[in-house]
Coordinates of C-alpha atoms and ligand atoms in Angstrom, one line a residue:
M1 CA 78.1 82.9 72.9
T2 CA 78.4 79.3 73.8
E3 CA 81.6 77.3 73.9
S4 CA 80.4 74.1 72.3
S5 CA 77.5 74.6 69.9
F6 CA 74.3 72.6 69.9
F7 CA 74.1 72.9 66.2
G8 CA 77.8 72.2 65.6
S9 CA 77.6 69.0 67.6
H10 CA 75.1 67.5 65.2
P11 CA 76.9 65.7 62.3
Q12 CA 74.8 67.3 59.6
L13 CA 74.9 70.9 61.0
R14 CA 77.5 73.6 61.1
D15 CA 78.3 75.7 64.2
L16 CA 76.4 78.9 63.6
S17 CA 79.3 81.0 65.0
D18 CA 81.4 79.7 62.1
V19 CA 78.9 81.1 59.5
D20 CA 80.6 84.0 57.6
D21 CA 77.6 85.6 56.0
V22 CA 73.9 85.3 56.1
Q23 CA 71.9 87.4 53.7
F24 CA 68.2 88.4 54.1
L25 CA 65.5 88.7 51.5
D26 CA 62.8 90.9 52.9
T27 CA 59.3 90.0 51.7
T28 CA 57.3 92.5 53.8
L29 CA 56.2 94.2 50.6
R30 CA 55.0 90.9 49.1
D31 CA 54.3 88.1 51.6
G32 CA 53.8 90.7 54.4
E33 CA 51.3 92.5 52.3
Q34 CA 49.4 89.2 51.8
A35 CA 48.3 89.5 55.5
P36 CA 44.6 89.9 55.4
G37 CA 43.5 93.5 55.1
V38 CA 46.9 94.9 54.3
S39 CA 47.4 97.0 51.2
L40 CA 50.3 99.4 50.6
T41 CA 50.2 102.5 48.4
P42 CA 53.2 103.1 46.0
E43 CA 54.4 105.9 48.4
E44 CA 54.2 103.5 51.4
K45 CA 56.1 100.8 49.6
A46 CA 58.8 103.3 48.5
R47 CA 59.2 104.6 52.0
I48 CA 59.5 101.0 53.5
A49 CA 61.9 100.0 50.7
R50 CA 64.1 102.9 51.5
G51 CA 64.1 101.9 55.2
L52 CA 64.9 98.3 54.3
D53 CA 67.8 99.5 52.2
R54 CA 69.1 101.7 55.1
A55 CA 69.0 98.6 57.3
E56 CA 71.3 96.9 54.7
I57 CA 68.8 94.2 53.7
D58 CA 70.3 92.4 50.7
F59 CA 67.1 91.6 48.7
I60 CA 63.8 93.3 48.7
E61 CA 60.8 91.4 47.2
A62 CA 58.7 94.4 46.2
G63 CA 55.5 92.5 45.3
S64 CA 53.9 90.1 42.8
A65 CA 53.8 91.8 39.4
C66 CA 51.1 89.4 38.3
T67 CA 48.6 90.9 40.8
G68 CA 47.6 93.8 38.5
P69 CA 48.5 97.2 37.2
G70 CA 48.3 98.9 40.6
E71 CA 50.8 96.4 42.1
R72 CA 53.1 96.9 39.1
E73 CA 53.0 100.6 39.8
T74 CA 54.1 100.0 43.4
I75 CA 56.9 97.7 42.3
R76 CA 58.1 100.3 39.7
R77 CA 58.2 102.9 42.5
V78 CA 60.6 100.6 44.3
T79 CA 62.8 99.8 41.3
D80 CA 62.9 103.5 40.4
L81 CA 64.6 104.2 43.8
D82 CA 67.9 102.7 42.6
L83 CA 68.6 101.0 45.9
D84 CA 71.7 99.0 46.9
A85 CA 69.4 96.0 47.5
T86 CA 68.5 93.6 44.7
V87 CA 64.8 94.2 44.0
T88 CA 62.7 91.2 43.0
S89 CA 59.1 90.2 42.1
F90 CA 57.3 87.1 43.0
C91 CA 56.2 85.1 39.8
R92 CA 54.2 81.9 39.5
G93 CA 55.5 79.2 37.3
I94 CA 54.1 81.1 34.3
E95 CA 56.0 82.9 31.6
N96 CA 53.6 85.8 31.5
D97 CA 54.4 86.5 35.2
V98 CA 58.1 86.8 34.3
D99 CA 57.2 89.2 31.5
L100 CA 55.1 91.3 33.9
A101 CA 58.0 91.4 36.3
L102 CA 60.3 92.5 33.5
D103 CA 57.9 95.4 32.8
C104 CA 58.6 96.6 36.3
D105 CA 62.4 96.7 35.8
V106 CA 63.2 94.4 38.6
D107 CA 66.7 93.0 39.1
G108 CA 65.4 89.5 39.7
V109 CA 62.5 87.1 40.2
T110 CA 61.5 84.5 42.8
I111 CA 59.8 81.9 40.6
V112 CA 57.4 79.8 42.7
V113 CA 56.5 76.4 41.4
P114 CA 54.5 73.7 43.2
G115 CA 56.6 71.4 45.3
S116 CA 54.2 69.0 47.1
D117 CA 51.8 66.5 45.5
K118 CA 48.9 68.6 46.7
H119 CA 50.1 71.7 45.0
I120 CA 51.2 69.9 41.8
E121 CA 48.1 67.8 41.2
T122 CA 45.2 69.6 43.0
K123 CA 46.2 73.2 42.9
V124 CA 48.0 73.7 39.6
G125 CA 46.7 70.5 37.9
T126 CA 49.9 69.4 36.3
T127 CA 52.1 66.3 36.5
H128 CA 55.4 66.0 38.4
E129 CA 57.3 65.6 35.1
E130 CA 55.6 68.6 33.4
N131 CA 56.3 70.7 36.5
V132 CA 60.1 69.9 36.3
Q133 CA 60.1 70.7 32.5
N134 CA 58.1 73.9 32.9
T135 CA 60.4 75.0 35.7
E136 CA 63.6 74.4 33.6
E137 CA 62.1 76.4 30.7
L138 CA 61.1 79.3 32.8
V139 CA 64.5 79.5 34.5
A140 CA 66.1 79.5 31.1
Y141 CA 63.7 82.2 29.9
A142 CA 64.3 84.5 33.0
K143 CA 68.1 84.0 32.7
D144 CA 67.9 84.9 29.0
H145 CA 66.4 88.2 30.1
D146 CA 69.3 88.8 32.5
L147 CA 67.3 88.3 35.7
W148 CA 68.7 87.0 39.0
V149 CA 66.6 83.9 39.5
E150 CA 65.6 82.0 42.7
V151 CA 63.3 79.0 42.4
I152 CA 61.0 78.3 45.3
A153 CA 59.4 74.9 45.7
E154 CA 56.1 75.9 47.2
D155 CA 54.9 73.7 50.1
G156 CA 58.4 72.2 50.1
S157 CA 58.0 71.1 53.7
R158 CA 55.2 68.7 52.7
A159 CA 56.9 67.7 49.4
R160 CA 58.4 64.2 48.9
V161 CA 62.1 64.5 49.6
D162 CA 63.2 62.7 46.5
Y163 CA 61.0 64.9 44.3
L164 CA 62.1 68.1 46.0
E165 CA 65.7 67.2 45.2
K166 CA 64.8 66.4 41.6
L167 CA 63.0 69.7 41.1
M168 CA 65.6 71.8 42.7
S169 CA 68.5 70.0 41.0
A170 CA 66.8 70.6 37.6
S171 CA 66.4 74.3 38.5
M172 CA 70.1 74.7 39.3
D173 CA 71.0 72.8 36.1
A174 CA 68.8 75.2 34.1
G175 CA 70.8 78.1 35.4
A176 CA 69.0 79.3 38.6
D177 CA 71.1 81.4 40.9
R178 CA 69.6 79.8 44.0
I179 CA 66.9 77.5 45.2
C180 CA 64.6 78.0 48.2
Y181 CA 63.1 75.6 50.7
A182 CA 59.6 76.9 51.6
D183 CA 57.7 75.9 54.7
T184 CA 54.7 77.6 53.0
V185 CA 52.1 76.5 55.6
G186 CA 54.4 76.6 58.6
H187 CA 54.0 72.9 59.2
A188 CA 57.6 71.8 59.7
T189 CA 59.4 70.8 62.8
P190 CA 63.1 71.3 62.9
D191 CA 63.5 67.7 61.9
D192 CA 61.3 68.1 58.8
T193 CA 63.3 71.2 58.0
L194 CA 66.7 69.5 58.3
E195 CA 65.5 66.4 56.3
R196 CA 64.5 68.6 53.3
I197 CA 67.0 71.5 53.3
E198 CA 70.1 69.5 53.9
P199 CA 70.1 67.7 50.6
M200 CA 69.1 71.0 48.8
T201 CA 72.2 72.7 50.1
E202 CA 74.3 70.0 48.3
L203 CA 72.8 71.3 45.0
G204 CA 73.5 75.0 45.2
P205 CA 73.1 78.2 47.1
T206 CA 70.0 77.6 49.2
S207 CA 67.5 80.0 50.8
T208 CA 64.9 79.3 53.5
H209 CA 61.4 80.6 53.8
T210 CA 59.7 79.8 57.1
H211 CA 56.2 80.6 58.5
D212 CA 55.2 80.7 62.2
D213 CA 52.1 78.6 62.4
L214 CA 53.8 76.3 64.9
G215 CA 55.7 79.2 66.5
L216 CA 58.9 77.5 65.0
A217 CA 59.7 80.0 62.3
V218 CA 62.9 81.4 63.9
T219 CA 64.1 77.9 65.0
N220 CA 63.5 76.5 61.6
A221 CA 65.4 79.4 60.0
L222 CA 68.3 78.8 62.3
V223 CA 68.3 75.0 61.6
S224 CA 68.2 75.9 57.9
I225 CA 71.3 78.1 58.3
A226 CA 73.1 75.4 60.3
A227 CA 72.3 72.9 57.6
G228 CA 74.0 75.2 55.0
A229 CA 71.3 77.7 53.9
D230 CA 72.8 81.2 53.5
L231 CA 69.8 83.4 52.8
V232 CA 66.7 83.9 54.9
H233 CA 63.4 85.1 53.6
G234 CA 61.2 86.9 56.1
T235 CA 59.4 90.1 57.0
I236 CA 59.9 92.9 59.5
N237 CA 57.5 92.4 62.4
G238 CA 56.8 88.9 61.1
I239 CA 53.7 90.0 59.2
G240 CA 52.4 87.7 56.5
E241 CA 49.9 85.0 55.6
R242 CA 48.1 83.5 58.6
A243 CA 50.4 83.5 61.6
G244 CA 53.0 85.3 59.6
N245 CA 56.5 84.9 58.1
V246 CA 59.6 84.6 60.2
A247 CA 60.3 88.0 61.8
L248 CA 63.7 89.0 60.3
E249 CA 64.5 91.2 63.3
E250 CA 64.2 88.0 65.5
V251 CA 66.5 86.0 63.2
A252 CA 68.9 88.9 63.1
I253 CA 69.1 89.4 66.9
A254 CA 69.4 85.6 67.5
L255 CA 72.3 85.4 65.0
D256 CA 73.9 88.6 66.3
H257 CA 73.5 88.0 70.1
G258 CA 73.9 84.2 70.0
Y259 CA 76.5 83.7 67.4
G260 CA 78.2 87.0 66.5
V261 CA 76.7 87.0 62.9
E262 CA 75.3 90.4 61.7
P263 CA 73.0 90.0 58.7
M264 CA 71.5 93.5 58.8
D265 CA 72.0 96.9 60.5
L266 CA 69.8 96.3 63.6
T267 CA 70.0 99.9 64.7
E268 CA 67.5 100.8 62.0
V269 CA 65.0 98.1 62.9
Y270 CA 62.8 99.9 65.4
D271 CA 62.1 102.8 63.2
L272 CA 61.4 100.4 60.4
A273 CA 59.1 98.3 62.5
Q274 CA 57.1 101.4 63.4
L275 CA 56.9 102.6 59.9
I276 CA 55.7 99.2 58.7
S277 CA 53.1 99.0 61.6
R278 CA 51.7 102.5 60.7
S279 CA 51.6 101.7 57.0
T280 CA 50.0 98.3 57.3
G281 CA 47.8 99.0 60.2
V282 CA 49.1 95.9 61.9
P283 CA 49.9 96.9 65.5
L284 CA 53.1 95.7 67.2
A285 CA 52.4 93.3 70.1
P286 CA 53.8 94.9 73.2
N287 CA 55.6 91.7 74.2
K288 CA 57.2 91.1 70.8
A289 CA 60.9 90.5 70.8
V290 CA 63.1 93.4 69.7
I291 CA 60.3 95.7 68.6
G292 CA 57.5 95.4 71.1
E293 CA 56.8 98.3 73.4
N294 CA 57.7 96.2 76.5
A295 CA 60.9 94.7 75.2
F296 CA 63.0 97.3 77.1
T297 CA 60.4 98.5 79.6
H298 CA 60.7 97.5 83.3
E299 CA 57.9 98.0 85.8
S300 CA 58.4 95.5 88.6
G301 CA 60.3 96.7 91.6
I302 CA 62.8 93.9 91.7
H303 CA 63.7 94.3 88.0
T304 CA 63.8 98.1 88.3
D305 CA 66.0 98.0 91.3
G306 CA 68.3 95.5 89.6
T307 CA 68.4 97.6 86.4
L308 CA 69.2 100.8 88.3
K309 CA 72.2 98.9 89.8
D310 CA 73.3 97.4 86.4
D311 CA 71.7 98.1 83.0
A312 CA 72.2 94.5 81.9
M313 CA 70.6 92.9 85.0
Y314 CA 67.3 92.1 83.2
E315 CA 68.2 92.6 79.5
P316 CA 69.9 90.2 77.2
Y317 CA 71.4 93.0 75.1
P318 CA 71.2 96.8 75.4
P319 CA 68.3 98.6 73.7
E320 CA 70.6 100.8 71.7
K321 CA 71.7 97.8 69.7
V322 CA 68.2 97.8 68.0
G323 CA 67.8 101.6 67.9
R324 CA 65.8 101.8 71.1
E325 CA 65.9 103.2 74.7
R326 CA 65.2 101.7 78.0
R327 CA 62.1 102.8 80.0
L328 CA 61.4 102.4 83.7
V329 CA 57.7 102.7 84.4
L330 CA 55.6 102.6 87.6
G331 CA 52.6 100.4 88.4
K332 CA 51.3 97.9 90.9
H333 CA 54.7 96.2 91.0
A334 CA 56.7 99.3 91.8
G335 CA 59.2 99.4 94.6
H336 CA 61.2 102.0 96.5
A337 CA 64.1 102.2 94.1
G338 CA 62.0 102.7 91.0
V339 CA 59.9 105.4 92.6
E340 CA 62.9 107.2 94.0
A341 CA 64.5 107.2 90.5
A342 CA 61.3 108.4 88.9
L343 CA 60.9 111.3 91.4
A344 CA 64.6 112.2 90.9
E345 CA 64.0 112.4 87.2
H346 CA 61.3 115.0 87.8
G347 CA 63.5 116.9 90.2
I348 CA 61.6 116.0 93.3
D349 CA 63.4 115.5 96.6
A350 CA 61.7 113.1 99.0
D351 CA 63.0 111.3 102.1
D352 CA 62.7 107.6 102.5
D353 CA 59.3 107.7 104.4
E354 CA 57.8 110.0 101.8
I355 CA 59.0 107.7 99.0
D356 CA 57.4 104.7 100.8
E357 CA 54.2 106.6 101.0
V358 CA 54.4 107.4 97.3
V359 CA 55.1 103.7 96.6
E360 CA 51.9 102.7 98.5
R361 CA 49.8 105.2 96.6
V362 CA 51.3 104.2 93.2
K363 CA 50.5 100.5 94.1
A364 CA 46.9 101.5 94.9
I365 CA 46.4 103.0 91.4
G366 CA 47.9 99.8 90.0
D367 CA 45.6 97.7 92.1
R368 CA 42.6 99.4 90.4
G369 CA 43.9 98.1 87.2
K370 CA 45.3 101.4 85.9
R371 CA 48.5 102.5 84.3
V372 CA 50.5 105.0 86.4
T373 CA 51.4 108.1 84.4
D374 CA 54.0 110.8 85.2
A375 CA 51.1 113.1 86.0
D376 CA 49.7 110.6 88.5
L377 CA 53.1 110.2 90.1
L378 CA 53.7 114.0 90.3
T379 CA 50.2 114.6 91.8
I380 CA 50.8 112.0 94.4
A381 CA 54.3 113.3 95.1
E382 CA 53.1 116.8 95.5
E383 CA 50.5 115.7 98.0
V384 CA 53.0 113.6 100.0
V385 CA 55.8 116.1 100.0
G386 CA 53.3 118.8 100.8
K387 CA 54.3 121.0 97.9
D388 CA 51.3 123.1 96.7
R389 CA 51.4 123.5 93.1
E390 CA 49.5 126.2 91.2
R391 CA 48.5 125.2 87.7
R392 CA 49.7 127.8 85.2
V393 CA 47.5 126.5 82.3
K394 CA 43.9 125.3 82.7
L395 CA 41.3 124.4 80.1
L396 CA 38.1 126.2 81.1
E397 CA 35.8 125.4 78.1
M398 CA 35.9 123.8 74.8
T399 CA 33.5 123.3 71.9
A400 CA 34.3 121.3 68.8
A401 CA 32.1 120.8 65.7
S402 CA 32.6 118.3 62.8
G403 CA 30.3 117.3 60.0
S404 CA 30.4 117.7 56.3
G405 CA 32.5 120.9 56.5
T406 CA 36.0 121.5 58.0
P407 CA 36.1 120.5 61.7
T408 CA 36.5 123.6 63.9
A409 CA 36.9 124.1 67.6
S410 CA 37.2 127.0 70.1
V411 CA 38.7 127.0 73.5
R412 CA 38.8 129.2 76.6
V413 CA 41.9 128.7 78.7
E414 CA 43.4 130.3 81.7
V415 CA 47.0 131.2 81.4
D416 CA 48.9 132.5 84.5
G417 CA 45.5 133.8 85.8
E418 CA 44.5 135.5 82.5
E419 CA 41.7 134.2 80.3
R420 CA 42.3 133.6 76.6
V421 CA 40.0 132.5 73.8
A422 CA 41.1 131.0 70.5
S423 CA 39.7 128.9 67.7
G424 CA 41.2 126.6 65.2
H425 CA 40.4 124.0 62.5
G426 CA 42.0 120.7 61.6
D427 CA 41.6 117.2 60.0
G428 CA 39.1 116.2 62.8
P429 CA 37.7 117.7 66.0
V430 CA 40.7 116.6 68.1
D431 CA 43.1 118.2 65.6
A432 CA 41.0 121.4 65.5
A433 CA 40.8 121.6 69.3
V434 CA 44.6 121.1 69.6
S435 CA 45.2 123.8 67.0
A436 CA 42.9 126.2 69.0
V437 CA 44.9 125.4 72.2
Q438 CA 48.1 126.1 70.3
Q439 CA 46.7 129.4 69.2
A440 CA 45.8 130.3 72.8
L441 CA 49.1 129.3 74.3
G442 CA 51.6 130.6 71.7
H443 CA 55.2 129.5 72.4
A444 CA 54.2 127.6 75.5
A445 CA 52.6 125.0 73.2
D446 CA 55.9 124.4 71.4
A447 CA 56.0 120.9 72.8
S448 CA 56.1 117.7 70.7
L449 CA 53.5 115.1 71.0
D450 CA 55.5 111.9 71.1
S451 CA 52.7 109.4 71.5
Y452 CA 48.9 109.6 71.6
H453 CA 47.0 106.5 72.7
V454 CA 43.2 106.0 73.1
D455 CA 41.6 103.1 75.1
A456 CA 37.9 102.6 75.3
I457 CA 37.1 101.3 78.8
T458 CA 33.8 99.7 77.7
G459 CA 33.0 98.5 74.2
S460 CA 29.9 100.5 73.4
T461 CA 29.4 104.0 71.8
D462 CA 28.9 105.6 75.3
A463 CA 32.2 104.3 76.5
V464 CA 34.5 106.4 78.7
V465 CA 37.7 106.7 76.8
T466 CA 41.2 107.2 78.3
V467 CA 43.5 109.3 76.3
E468 CA 47.2 109.0 77.2
V469 CA 49.7 111.4 75.7
E470 CA 53.4 111.6 76.0
M471 CA 54.8 115.1 75.3
S472 CA 58.2 116.6 75.4
R473 CA 59.8 120.0 75.5
G474 CA 63.6 120.2 75.4
D475 CA 64.9 117.4 77.6
N476 CA 61.8 117.0 79.6
S477 CA 59.0 114.6 78.8
V478 CA 55.8 113.8 80.6
T479 CA 53.0 111.3 80.3
V480 CA 49.4 112.2 81.2
A481 CA 46.2 110.2 81.0
V482 CA 42.7 111.7 81.1
S483 CA 39.4 109.7 81.0
D484 CA 36.2 111.3 79.7
A485 CA 33.1 110.2 77.7
D486 CA 34.2 112.8 75.1
I487 CA 37.4 111.8 73.3
T488 CA 38.1 115.4 72.1
R489 CA 37.8 116.8 75.6
A490 CA 40.0 114.0 77.0
S491 CA 42.6 114.6 74.4
V492 CA 42.7 118.3 74.9
E493 CA 42.7 118.0 78.7
A494 CA 45.6 115.6 78.5
M495 CA 47.6 117.8 76.3
V496 CA 46.9 121.0 78.3
E497 CA 47.9 119.2 81.5
A498 CA 51.1 117.9 79.9
I499 CA 52.0 121.4 78.7
D500 CA 51.3 122.7 82.1
R501 CA 53.7 120.1 83.6
L502 CA 56.4 120.8 81.0
I503 CA 56.5 124.6 81.5
E504 CA 56.2 124.3 85.3
N505 CA 59.7 125.7 85.9
E506 CA 59.9 128.0 83.0
P507 CA 59.9 131.8 83.3
E508 CA 56.7 133.8 83.1
Q509 CA 57.6 135.3 79.7
V510 CA 57.1 131.8 78.1
L511 CA 53.3 132.4 78.5
A512 CA 53.3 136.0 77.4
D513 CA 50.6 136.7 74.9
D514 CA 52.6 136.7 71.6
Ligands
ACO1 C1 52.9 81.0 48.9 C2 52.4 82.2 48.4 O1 52.5 83.2 49.1 S1 51.6 82.3 47.0 C3 51.4 84.0 46.5 C4 50.1 84.5 46.8 N1 50.0 85.8 46.1 C5 49.0 86.1 45.3 O2 48.0 85.3 45.2 C6 49.2 87.3 44.5 C7 47.9 88.0 44.2 N2 47.1 87.2 43.4 C8 46.3 87.6 42.4 O3 46.2 88.9 42.2 C9 45.5 86.7 41.6 O4 45.3 85.4 42.3 C10 46.3 86.4 40.3 C11 46.2 87.6 39.4 C12 47.7 86.0 40.5 C13 45.6 85.2 39.5 O5 44.3 85.5 39.4 P1 43.2 84.5 38.6 O6 43.7 84.3 37.3 O7 41.9 85.1 38.8 O8 43.4 83.1 39.3 P2 43.0 82.7 40.8 O9 43.4 83.7 41.8 O10 41.5 82.3 40.8 O11 43.8 81.3 41.0 C14 45.2 81.3 41.0 C15 45.7 80.6 39.7 O12 47.1 80.6 39.8 C16 47.6 79.2 39.6 N3 48.8 79.0 40.3 C17 48.9 79.0 41.7 N4 50.2 78.8 42.0 C18 50.8 78.6 40.9 C19 52.2 78.3 40.6 N5 53.1 78.2 41.5 N6 52.6 78.2 39.3 C20 51.6 78.3 38.3 N7 50.3 78.6 38.5 C21 50.0 78.7 39.8 C22 46.4 78.4 40.1 O13 46.5 77.1 39.5 C23 45.2 79.2 39.5 O14 45.1 79.0 38.2 P3 43.8 78.2 37.5 O15 42.7 79.2 37.8 O16 44.2 78.1 36.1 O17 43.7 76.9 38.3

């Protein structure tokens, strides 16, 4: 935390560390779902809403009731959950939209009315005066129906400042609980934000809704709070229209780490981010703050060495703060300290010269543009340390069939020198083959598949694919990558090799035919 605050030194801004409470309105289920191609089922929305509630998010915008009966069913699934959060629906400045929201039993509505000339005249086709009057009537109508009401002036960042004040002031006078500044198209600089939101905060409780088209969504949210806003709209993972909404986890960590303000339970955020990514099909960028795969992963030798000496050497805050763990991985940039630590983790003793030899070979794999898996490291280490290793489990043969019927597969494996044959079925050929392997291996296959990742090396249908799996059994975990033109074969080979590694030091009985 800083001694003298940049924000606090500006006459119109408050010091963020003096802010008592900032609330969040999560709109992942509404604005987030507006990201092209995203559509959530009622079950998915309910699961995400429960996660948001666990993370102590204050408001959940569950959708836009006006969208249609399917959307209303998803909103009802959320309102039925009886969450601690206040559940809202987006409504246009239309009475019927409020009625449709009421049908979904929401606690409140965000009423979105046009704010800029463009939105008033060209989009909605009304006048400035009529827009104010309509807004007043709608707020009164929603309040008469016991709803919590926030009025959002759409495209507020391109609105005329005097008109924005007039519209927002009329909304508060009509009984709105809060008003919201919206940088709908992500056009605003911090100066634009301050110019518009500061007078709004004089009128009543003010929220801020920022988008990331200029990469300024977090900055503008922070400027808004410093100018007096006390509620931030945003989405987890920053999904949303175009370049997305402000990522709530980024605002949360900036407030927490920088200013000691805790607007949500950040320890829940990583699980939530993954759930949302899986449900929406929008992958998490590896370099994304807080939730990206690389946010707490160190590969380069200098960083790994520093991190081994002091966890905080190359991290602004510990991963546990956001429900994550640190990972040290090996690659082209590895150094002696990182390799030594990785070998120790796998119980391999090597002297300094042997470690240096392993470093050289690890770098050679990296130089070929490849990731270095645990299996690569262990194979290199075994060669360098001169330890011969007998594989206990080998895949000898595999066939898989899929078509209009249930996918099936059969495998022939060698287990401690003995051949076994088994078959299985599943949701697809990979699933069927994995089931067959599990049949063949019995208890030895009691390992969990923690991650499964496929990369096509070339972009055509005859591409060689690399399947990378991470599997664990008890406290041990291992990553293995296998490349093959056949995705099923690569998947099964990778899993069999991972299991072989995991049971390496286990007694013979573990592979007994059971
Ligand atoms: C900033 C934002 O995120 S805006 C939210 C975006 N969300 C959505 O669009 C929700 C999903 N939308 C839908 O399912 C459909 O667009 C519906 C059901 C809402 C409307 O469908 P349609 O009646 O077919 O209208 P259409 O989509 O063609 O056009 C939108 C209408 O909403 C009107 N409208 C847009 N914003 C507002 C507003 N803030 N207040 C009042 N009316 C508005 C437009 O003027 C237009 O009406 P018009 O055809 O009379 O000119």
